[in-house]
Amino acid sequence: MARRQARAAGGGRWLPWLGLALLPLALPPAAAPGGCPSACYCVATPELVQCRYERLEEPPRELPATVHNLSIAGSNLSVLHRAAFAARPRPDLRLLRLRHDNIHTIEDMALQGLPALRTLDLSHNPLLSVAPGAFAGVPLLRTLQLNQALLAAPLEEQLALALRNLSLRRLELAGNALRALPATLLPAGLEELDLRNNSLQRLAAPELRSLEAPGLRGLRLTLGSNPLSCDCALRPFLAWLRAATTRVSDARSLRCAQPPLLRGATLLRLRPEGLVCTAAEGGEPGQLETASYVFFGIVLALIGIVFLMVLYLNRRGIKRWLHNLREACRDQMEGYHYRYEQDADPRCTSAISTPGL
């Protein structure tokens, strides 16, 4: 009994130390200096703040002073007002993600107070208005993500004014139903342009010439998941793509969406002479119809050749069948002739009329 009491007393000495060891596990995630907003989640290494689906109506003010990455998703920010982040400047913030936040308006100097910002993600927001000085407070911005953010209204002219003084290196415009290359949104020095999942059928000759401008010769494109139309109008783009395959990161995976005969065909495997247009499409008149008629004629010729070969290989059997048919017809005709002669004989007629004799 004494030994058990001694062991219990010895074990009790370790309880305070065990409690101190487990204390960090019982506390919420470590907050960086300056405090963490109650609606957000803060991680100290690296300095990261995530605010997800908290229906915030403005950016949180109680952010750690040394935060590097800030992500706000699923809120209702609606309008990024002037100096929305300037109340408490964040000189170390480098990445700002504002996805799915229902942002439709960005006012002048909305990002003031974020001098070190290098990456801005505004994807999945129904943008309607972007002020000319919307990005004036972030001179170091190098990456701008606008995926599925230009569907609510045509903003090409507004964005062109807002981006004119920036030195962007990467621009993402995926999923915006773009039908043409947004040449006005391509600042000199741009290195990467993401145009996946748009409505591009081709890059026309003027657009290809804009890509050869002195400030865009190093630009790399991503064009996957676009409904490429493989007709005669695609020939300039196909020639450019063959000569500049390294400038399109997914060039080898590009496929045709139409016409039906070429659907799913790999673009780089096509020949320019195989890309045809109908007269109604403004291409070379009647070329597609002529090709169809030629193909139909070839098919008919092949069927005729096969038919003649079958006749030739079975010529003896056909000859025997014709001989038998002729003999059968001859026998039938002789039978008819004999009956006719019997009916025409007067003796047979009188014998039939006087049966009693």
Short mmCIF file of C-alpha atoms in Angstrom, two decimals:
data_model
loop_
_atom_site.label_atom_id
_atom_site.label_comp_id
_atom_site.label_asym_id
_atom_site.label_seq_id
_atom_site.Cartn_x
_atom_site.Cartn_y
_atom_site.Cartn_z
CA MET A 1 0.00 0.00 0.00
CA ALA A 2 2.85 2.37 0.84
CA ARG A 3 4.50 1.63 -2.52
CA ARG A 4 1.29 2.45 -4.40
CA GLN A 5 0.94 5.76 -2.56
CA ALA A 6 4.55 6.63 -3.35
CA ARG A 7 4.04 5.84 -7.05
CA ALA A 8 0.88 7.95 -7.13
CA ALA A 9 2.69 10.84 -5.47
CA GLY A 10 5.60 10.52 -7.94
CA GLY A 11 3.21 10.48 -10.91
CA GLY A 12 1.41 13.57 -9.60
CA ARG A 13 4.65 15.54 -9.77
CA TRP A 14 4.64 15.22 -13.61
CA LEU A 15 1.07 16.44 -14.11
CA PRO A 16 1.92 20.19 -14.15
CA TRP A 17 4.69 19.61 -16.69
CA LEU A 18 2.39 17.45 -18.83
CA GLY A 19 -0.23 20.19 -18.79
CA LEU A 20 2.30 22.77 -19.97
CA ALA A 21 3.41 20.46 -22.78
CA LEU A 22 -0.17 19.98 -24.03
CA LEU A 23 -1.12 23.64 -23.65
CA PRO A 24 -0.12 24.64 -27.27
CA LEU A 25 -2.36 21.90 -28.64
CA ALA A 26 -5.34 23.26 -26.77
CA LEU A 27 -4.84 26.84 -27.97
CA PRO A 28 -6.12 28.18 -31.32
CA PRO A 29 -3.67 28.58 -34.23
CA ALA A 30 -0.83 30.91 -33.47
CA ALA A 31 -1.54 34.52 -34.32
CA ALA A 32 1.11 36.80 -35.64
CA PRO A 33 1.95 40.01 -33.80
CA GLY A 34 -0.85 42.52 -34.08
CA GLY A 35 -3.70 40.08 -33.47
CA CYS A 36 -5.85 37.95 -35.76
CA PRO A 37 -9.41 38.88 -36.84
CA SER A 38 -12.04 36.76 -35.12
CA ALA A 39 -13.55 35.78 -38.47
CA CYS A 40 -10.24 34.62 -39.92
CA TYR A 41 -7.61 31.96 -39.47
CA CYS A 42 -4.00 32.99 -38.97
CA VAL A 43 -0.86 30.94 -39.43
CA ALA A 44 2.43 32.31 -38.21
CA THR A 45 4.82 30.50 -40.56
CA PRO A 46 4.62 31.83 -43.18
CA GLU A 47 2.50 34.80 -42.24
CA LEU A 48 -0.86 33.76 -43.70
CA VAL A 49 -4.38 34.99 -43.00
CA GLN A 50 -7.39 33.16 -44.46
CA CYS A 51 -10.94 34.49 -44.12
CA ARG A 52 -13.35 32.04 -45.73
CA TYR A 53 -17.10 32.34 -46.12
CA GLU A 54 -17.58 34.79 -43.28
CA ARG A 55 -19.71 37.27 -45.31
CA LEU A 56 -17.38 40.16 -44.65
CA GLU A 57 -18.52 43.47 -46.15
CA GLU A 58 -15.10 45.12 -45.98
CA PRO A 59 -11.50 43.92 -45.60
CA PRO A 60 -10.63 43.11 -41.99
CA ARG A 61 -8.71 45.83 -40.18
CA GLU A 62 -7.22 43.76 -37.34
CA LEU A 63 -4.53 42.04 -39.35
CA PRO A 64 -1.09 41.00 -38.13
CA ALA A 65 1.46 43.66 -38.91
CA THR A 66 3.78 41.18 -40.64
CA VAL A 67 1.19 39.33 -42.73
CA HIS A 68 2.52 38.20 -46.12
CA ASN A 69 -0.50 36.42 -47.63
CA LEU A 70 -4.14 37.41 -47.21
CA SER A 71 -7.00 35.33 -48.60
CA ILE A 72 -10.65 36.39 -48.37
CA ALA A 73 -13.14 34.03 -50.05
CA GLY A 74 -16.93 33.79 -50.09
CA SER A 75 -17.61 37.22 -48.61
CA ASN A 76 -19.72 40.15 -49.82
CA LEU A 77 -17.19 42.93 -50.31
CA SER A 78 -19.15 44.33 -53.29
CA VAL A 79 -17.09 47.54 -53.58
CA LEU A 80 -13.39 48.01 -52.93
CA HIS A 81 -13.48 51.59 -51.76
CA ARG A 82 -10.67 54.05 -51.99
CA ALA A 83 -7.91 53.27 -49.48
CA ALA A 84 -9.71 50.10 -48.37
CA PHE A 85 -6.43 48.81 -46.88
CA ALA A 86 -4.84 52.14 -45.95
CA ALA A 87 -6.24 52.42 -42.42
CA ARG A 88 -3.51 50.03 -41.29
CA PRO A 89 -0.88 49.72 -44.04
CA ARG A 90 0.63 46.30 -44.55
CA PRO A 91 4.13 46.89 -45.95
CA ASP A 92 4.94 43.15 -46.10
CA LEU A 93 1.75 41.90 -47.81
CA ARG A 94 2.78 40.26 -51.08
CA LEU A 95 -0.21 38.13 -52.08
CA LEU A 96 -3.88 39.16 -51.89
CA ARG A 97 -6.62 36.73 -52.93
CA LEU A 98 -10.18 38.05 -53.15
CA ARG A 99 -12.03 35.15 -54.80
CA HIS A 100 -15.81 34.69 -54.82
CA ASP A 101 -16.33 37.95 -52.91
CA ASN A 102 -19.05 39.44 -55.14
CA ILE A 103 -16.83 42.41 -56.00
CA HIS A 104 -18.35 44.49 -58.79
CA THR A 105 -16.58 47.85 -58.37
CA ILE A 106 -12.96 48.82 -57.72
CA GLU A 107 -12.42 52.50 -56.98
CA ASP A 108 -9.31 54.62 -57.48
CA MET A 109 -6.45 53.83 -55.08
CA ALA A 110 -8.40 50.92 -53.63
CA LEU A 111 -5.17 49.05 -52.86
CA GLN A 112 -3.34 51.95 -51.26
CA GLY A 113 -1.34 50.82 -48.25
CA LEU A 114 -0.02 47.62 -49.88
CA PRO A 115 3.27 48.81 -51.42
CA ALA A 116 4.86 45.35 -51.58
CA LEU A 117 1.90 43.58 -53.24
CA ARG A 118 3.09 41.38 -56.11
CA THR A 119 0.14 39.02 -56.74
CA LEU A 120 -3.54 40.03 -56.86
CA ASP A 121 -6.30 37.46 -57.46
CA LEU A 122 -9.76 38.84 -58.30
CA SER A 123 -11.08 35.67 -59.94
CA HIS A 124 -14.76 34.67 -59.82
CA ASN A 125 -16.09 38.17 -59.18
CA PRO A 126 -18.76 39.88 -61.33
CA LEU A 127 -16.71 42.98 -62.13
CA LEU A 128 -18.73 45.86 -63.60
CA SER A 129 -16.47 48.88 -63.06
CA VAL A 130 -12.72 49.30 -62.67
CA ALA A 131 -11.47 52.87 -62.11
CA PRO A 132 -8.45 54.08 -64.11
CA GLY A 133 -6.41 54.36 -60.89
CA ALA A 134 -7.62 51.15 -59.30
CA PHE A 135 -4.10 49.67 -59.16
CA ALA A 136 -2.19 52.92 -58.66
CA GLY A 137 -1.13 52.04 -55.12
CA VAL A 138 0.64 48.78 -56.00
CA PRO A 139 3.63 49.64 -58.22
CA LEU A 140 5.27 46.22 -57.67
CA LEU A 141 2.27 44.20 -58.88
CA ARG A 142 3.50 41.49 -61.26
CA THR A 143 0.70 38.89 -61.37
CA LEU A 144 -2.98 39.70 -61.93
CA GLN A 145 -5.57 36.91 -61.95
CA LEU A 146 -8.96 37.73 -63.48
CA ASN A 147 -10.29 34.26 -64.20
CA GLN A 148 -14.07 34.30 -64.73
CA ALA A 149 -14.19 37.94 -63.68
CA LEU A 150 -15.05 39.64 -66.99
CA LEU A 151 -18.35 37.89 -67.73
CA ALA A 152 -20.72 40.50 -66.31
CA ALA A 153 -19.67 43.43 -68.53
CA PRO A 154 -17.12 44.32 -71.24
CA LEU A 155 -14.24 45.84 -69.29
CA GLU A 156 -11.40 45.75 -71.80
CA GLU A 157 -11.16 49.53 -72.17
CA GLN A 158 -11.41 50.15 -68.42
CA LEU A 159 -8.78 47.54 -67.62
CA ALA A 160 -6.49 48.91 -70.31
CA LEU A 161 -6.48 52.28 -68.54
CA ALA A 162 -6.03 50.70 -65.11
CA LEU A 163 -3.05 48.58 -66.24
CA ARG A 164 -1.23 51.19 -68.30
CA ASN A 165 1.32 52.07 -65.59
CA LEU A 166 1.94 48.54 -64.32
CA SER A 167 4.78 46.19 -65.21
CA LEU A 168 2.84 42.95 -65.22
CA ARG A 169 4.61 39.69 -65.89
CA ARG A 170 1.64 37.30 -65.72
CA LEU A 171 -2.01 37.91 -66.64
CA GLU A 172 -4.72 35.25 -66.23
CA LEU A 173 -7.97 35.66 -68.19
CA ALA A 174 -9.26 32.10 -68.22
CA GLY A 175 -12.99 31.39 -68.46
CA ASN A 176 -14.12 34.82 -69.66
CA ALA A 177 -15.79 33.82 -72.96
CA LEU A 178 -13.30 35.94 -74.91
CA ARG A 179 -13.69 35.67 -78.69
CA ALA A 180 -10.50 37.55 -79.60
CA LEU A 181 -7.07 38.25 -78.20
CA PRO A 182 -7.36 41.25 -75.82
CA ALA A 183 -4.46 43.14 -77.40
CA THR A 184 -5.13 46.30 -75.39
CA LEU A 185 -4.57 44.38 -72.12
CA LEU A 186 -1.08 43.22 -73.04
CA PRO A 187 1.48 45.64 -71.56
CA ALA A 188 5.03 45.57 -72.82
CA GLY A 189 7.12 43.08 -70.90
CA LEU A 190 4.27 40.64 -70.23
CA GLU A 191 5.69 37.11 -70.04
CA GLU A 192 2.68 34.82 -69.47
CA LEU A 193 -0.93 35.06 -70.67
CA ASP A 194 -3.52 32.46 -69.67
CA LEU A 195 -6.45 32.30 -72.13
CA ARG A 196 -7.75 28.82 -71.36
CA ASN A 197 -11.44 27.96 -71.44
CA ASN A 198 -12.55 30.95 -73.52
CA SER A 199 -14.43 31.15 -76.83
CA LEU A 200 -11.46 31.59 -79.14
CA GLN A 201 -11.91 29.94 -82.53
CA ARG A 202 -8.55 31.10 -83.82
CA LEU A 203 -5.99 33.90 -83.59
CA ALA A 204 -6.38 36.09 -86.67
CA ALA A 205 -3.46 37.58 -88.61
CA PRO A 206 -3.68 41.05 -86.93
CA GLU A 207 -3.61 39.40 -83.49
CA LEU A 208 -0.59 37.34 -84.46
CA ARG A 209 1.19 40.50 -85.63
CA SER A 210 0.50 42.13 -82.25
CA LEU A 211 2.26 39.20 -80.56
CA GLU A 212 5.38 40.01 -82.56
CA ALA A 213 5.60 43.54 -81.16
CA PRO A 214 9.02 44.30 -79.61
CA GLY A 215 7.68 44.21 -76.04
CA LEU A 216 5.77 40.92 -76.47
CA ARG A 217 8.16 38.66 -78.32
CA GLY A 218 8.84 36.73 -75.13
CA LEU A 219 5.16 36.26 -74.28
CA ARG A 220 4.05 32.67 -73.63
CA LEU A 221 0.41 31.71 -74.12
CA THR A 222 -1.87 29.01 -72.73
CA LEU A 223 -4.80 28.28 -75.06
CA GLY A 224 -6.30 24.97 -73.94
CA SER A 225 -10.07 24.27 -73.85
CA ASN A 226 -10.94 26.76 -76.59
CA PRO A 227 -13.38 25.77 -79.40
CA LEU A 228 -10.87 26.02 -82.25
CA SER A 229 -12.47 26.04 -85.70
CA CYS A 230 -10.23 24.11 -88.08
CA ASP A 231 -11.21 25.76 -91.37
CA CYS A 232 -9.29 27.77 -93.96
CA ALA A 233 -9.24 30.84 -91.66
CA LEU A 234 -7.06 28.89 -89.21
CA ARG A 235 -4.14 28.59 -91.66
CA PRO A 236 -2.25 31.73 -90.50
CA PHE A 237 -2.51 30.63 -86.86
CA LEU A 238 -1.41 27.08 -87.73
CA ALA A 239 1.63 28.39 -89.60
CA TRP A 240 2.51 30.69 -86.67
CA LEU A 241 2.03 27.86 -84.15
CA ARG A 242 4.38 25.55 -86.07
CA ALA A 243 7.05 28.24 -86.10
CA ALA A 244 6.56 29.30 -82.46
CA THR A 245 5.58 26.10 -80.65
CA THR A 246 7.64 27.06 -77.60
CA ARG A 247 5.52 30.18 -77.12
CA VAL A 248 2.35 28.14 -76.51
CA SER A 249 2.85 25.88 -73.49
CA ASP A 250 0.00 23.53 -74.40
CA ALA A 251 0.48 23.64 -78.20
CA ARG A 252 0.71 19.85 -78.56
CA SER A 253 -2.61 19.31 -76.79
CA LEU A 254 -4.69 21.79 -78.83
CA ARG A 255 -7.55 20.08 -80.69
CA CYS A 256 -10.23 21.03 -83.18
CA ALA A 257 -13.80 21.57 -82.01
CA GLN A 258 -15.28 21.94 -85.50
CA PRO A 259 -16.09 21.07 -88.26
CA PRO A 260 -17.50 17.67 -87.29
CA LEU A 261 -15.14 15.81 -89.63
CA LEU A 262 -12.11 17.20 -87.74
CA ARG A 263 -13.53 17.29 -84.23
CA GLY A 264 -10.90 16.03 -81.78
CA ALA A 265 -8.05 16.20 -84.31
CA THR A 266 -4.68 17.37 -82.97
CA LEU A 267 -3.99 20.81 -84.39
CA LEU A 268 -0.28 20.34 -85.08
CA ARG A 269 -0.96 17.19 -87.11
CA LEU A 270 -3.15 18.98 -89.63
CA ARG A 271 -1.97 20.13 -93.05
CA PRO A 272 -2.87 23.59 -94.30
CA GLU A 273 -4.40 22.21 -97.49
CA GLY A 274 -6.71 20.07 -95.37
CA LEU A 275 -8.31 23.16 -93.80
CA VAL A 276 -11.19 24.12 -96.09
CA CYS A 277 -14.15 26.48 -95.93
CA THR A 278 -17.52 26.63 -97.61
CA ALA A 279 -18.57 29.65 -99.65
CA ALA A 280 -21.13 30.55 -96.95
CA GLU A 281 -18.30 30.81 -94.41
CA GLY A 282 -16.41 33.30 -96.54
CA GLY A 283 -13.75 30.82 -97.55
CA GLU A 284 -12.76 29.41 -100.89
CA PRO A 285 -16.05 29.00 -102.81
CA GLY A 286 -17.26 25.49 -103.39
CA GLN A 287 -14.05 23.78 -102.30
CA LEU A 288 -15.70 21.70 -99.60
CA GLU A 289 -18.58 20.71 -101.91
CA THR A 290 -16.12 19.72 -104.64
CA ALA A 291 -14.18 17.56 -102.22
CA SER A 292 -17.42 15.89 -101.13
CA TYR A 293 -18.42 15.13 -104.71
CA VAL A 294 -14.98 13.72 -105.48
CA PHE A 295 -15.14 11.49 -102.42
CA PHE A 296 -18.63 10.30 -103.41
CA GLY A 297 -17.42 9.53 -106.95
CA ILE A 298 -14.49 7.51 -105.60
CA VAL A 299 -16.84 5.47 -103.44
CA LEU A 300 -19.12 4.72 -106.39
CA ALA A 301 -16.12 3.72 -108.52
CA LEU A 302 -14.94 1.31 -105.83
CA ILE A 303 -18.41 -0.25 -105.62
CA GLY A 304 -18.45 -0.67 -109.42
CA ILE A 305 -15.02 -2.31 -109.43
CA VAL A 306 -16.07 -4.76 -106.73
CA PHE A 307 -19.22 -5.60 -108.67
CA LEU A 308 -17.26 -6.28 -111.86
CA MET A 309 -14.78 -8.47 -109.98
CA VAL A 310 -17.63 -10.54 -108.57
CA LEU A 311 -19.07 -11.01 -112.07
CA TYR A 312 -15.68 -12.00 -113.46
CA LEU A 313 -14.96 -14.54 -110.76
CA ASN A 314 -18.37 -16.15 -111.19
CA ARG A 315 -18.50 -16.01 -115.00
CA ARG A 316 -18.80 -19.80 -115.45
CA GLY A 317 -21.61 -20.13 -112.99
CA ILE A 318 -23.38 -17.14 -114.53
CA LYS A 319 -22.97 -18.66 -118.02
CA ARG A 320 -24.39 -21.99 -116.81
CA TRP A 321 -27.28 -20.19 -115.14
CA LEU A 322 -28.04 -18.25 -118.35
CA HIS A 323 -27.93 -21.48 -120.39
CA ASN A 324 -30.37 -23.19 -118.06
CA LEU A 325 -32.62 -20.19 -118.12
CA ARG A 326 -32.59 -20.17 -121.92
CA GLU A 327 -33.42 -23.89 -122.10
CA ALA A 328 -36.26 -23.44 -119.65
CA CYS A 329 -37.65 -20.58 -121.68
CA ARG A 330 -37.32 -22.64 -124.88
CA ASP A 331 -39.21 -25.58 -123.37
CA GLN A 332 -41.92 -23.27 -122.18
CA MET A 333 -42.26 -21.64 -125.57
CA GLU A 334 -42.41 -25.06 -127.34
CA GLY A 335 -45.21 -26.11 -125.02
CA TYR A 336 -47.15 -22.99 -125.82
CA HIS A 337 -46.54 -23.53 -129.55
CA TYR A 338 -47.76 -27.16 -129.39
CA ARG A 339 -50.95 -26.16 -127.65
CA TYR A 340 -51.56 -23.48 -130.23
CA GLU A 341 -51.18 -25.99 -133.04
CA GLN A 342 -53.58 -28.44 -131.36
CA ASP A 343 -56.17 -25.75 -130.89
CA ALA A 344 -55.85 -24.72 -134.53
CA ASP A 345 -56.27 -28.33 -135.99
CA PRO A 346 -59.89 -28.72 -137.41
CA ARG A 347 -59.89 -32.49 -136.80
CA CYS A 348 -59.37 -32.04 -133.16
CA THR A 349 -62.07 -29.41 -133.12
CA SER A 350 -64.67 -31.64 -134.84
CA ALA A 351 -63.83 -34.56 -132.61
CA ILE A 352 -64.50 -32.51 -129.59
CA SER A 353 -67.81 -31.17 -130.99
CA THR A 354 -69.22 -34.71 -131.94
CA PRO A 355 -68.51 -36.93 -128.99
CA GLY A 356 -71.07 -39.58 -130.00
CA LEU A 357 -69.33 -40.60 -133.20
#
